[in-house]
XYZ file of C-alpha atoms in Angstrom:
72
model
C 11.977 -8.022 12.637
C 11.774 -4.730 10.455
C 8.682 -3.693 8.995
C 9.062 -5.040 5.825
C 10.246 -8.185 7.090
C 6.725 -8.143 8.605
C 4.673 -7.419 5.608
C 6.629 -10.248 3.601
C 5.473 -12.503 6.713
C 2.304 -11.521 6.237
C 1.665 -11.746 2.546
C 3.078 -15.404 2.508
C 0.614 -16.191 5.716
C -2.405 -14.501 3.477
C -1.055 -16.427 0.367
C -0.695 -19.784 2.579
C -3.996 -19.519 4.702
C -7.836 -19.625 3.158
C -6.390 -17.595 0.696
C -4.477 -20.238 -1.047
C -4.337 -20.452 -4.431
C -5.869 -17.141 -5.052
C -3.834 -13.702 -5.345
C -3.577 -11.590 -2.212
C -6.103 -9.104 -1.870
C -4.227 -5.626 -3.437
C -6.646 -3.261 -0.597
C -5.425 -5.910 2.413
C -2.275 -5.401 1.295
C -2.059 -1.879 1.208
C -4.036 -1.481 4.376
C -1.145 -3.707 6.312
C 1.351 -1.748 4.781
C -0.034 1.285 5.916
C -0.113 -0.001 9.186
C 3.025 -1.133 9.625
C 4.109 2.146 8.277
C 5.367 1.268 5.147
C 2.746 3.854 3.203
C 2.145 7.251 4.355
C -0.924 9.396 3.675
C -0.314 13.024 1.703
C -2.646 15.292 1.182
C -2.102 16.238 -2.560
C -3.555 19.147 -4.874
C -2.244 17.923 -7.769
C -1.237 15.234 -10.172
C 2.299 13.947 -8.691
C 3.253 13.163 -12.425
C 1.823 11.455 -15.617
C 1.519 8.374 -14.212
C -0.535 9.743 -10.486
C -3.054 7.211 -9.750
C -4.900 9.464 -7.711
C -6.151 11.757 -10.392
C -8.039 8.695 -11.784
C -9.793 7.776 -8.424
C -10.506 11.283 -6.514
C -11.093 14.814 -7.302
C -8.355 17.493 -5.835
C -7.515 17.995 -3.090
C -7.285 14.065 -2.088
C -4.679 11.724 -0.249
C -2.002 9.813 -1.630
C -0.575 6.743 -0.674
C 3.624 6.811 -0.900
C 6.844 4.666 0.500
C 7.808 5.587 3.495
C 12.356 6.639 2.480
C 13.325 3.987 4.979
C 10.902 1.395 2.982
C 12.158 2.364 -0.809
């Protein structure tokens, strides 16, 4: 099973368990992404664009969460 495979598993198991009913947990999500190596972790100085979430969460330098090529 490929990694994305995986975290589709998953988010229809968190969707289907005590979650049900509710929307899946955006943090969990990302978290089991990360893990399964979907997301990477880059240390950024800068806004990545005009839309960079991380300029409205963190001062500079900070990490940024981004697709893995194989996962985009």
């Amino acid at each position: 099973m490929t990694a994305l495979e995986e975290f589709g598993k998953w988010c229809l198991k968190e969707l289907r368990g005590e979650n049900i009913g509710n929307d899946l947990d955006g943090g969990a999500a990302q978290d089991k992404a990360e893990e399964l190596g979907l997301l990477i972790r880059v240390t950024v100085t800068e806004p990545c664009g005009d839309r960079c979430f991380c300029a409205d969460y963190d001062d500079f330098p900070t990490e940024c969460l981004r697709l893995v090529k194989e996962a985009a």
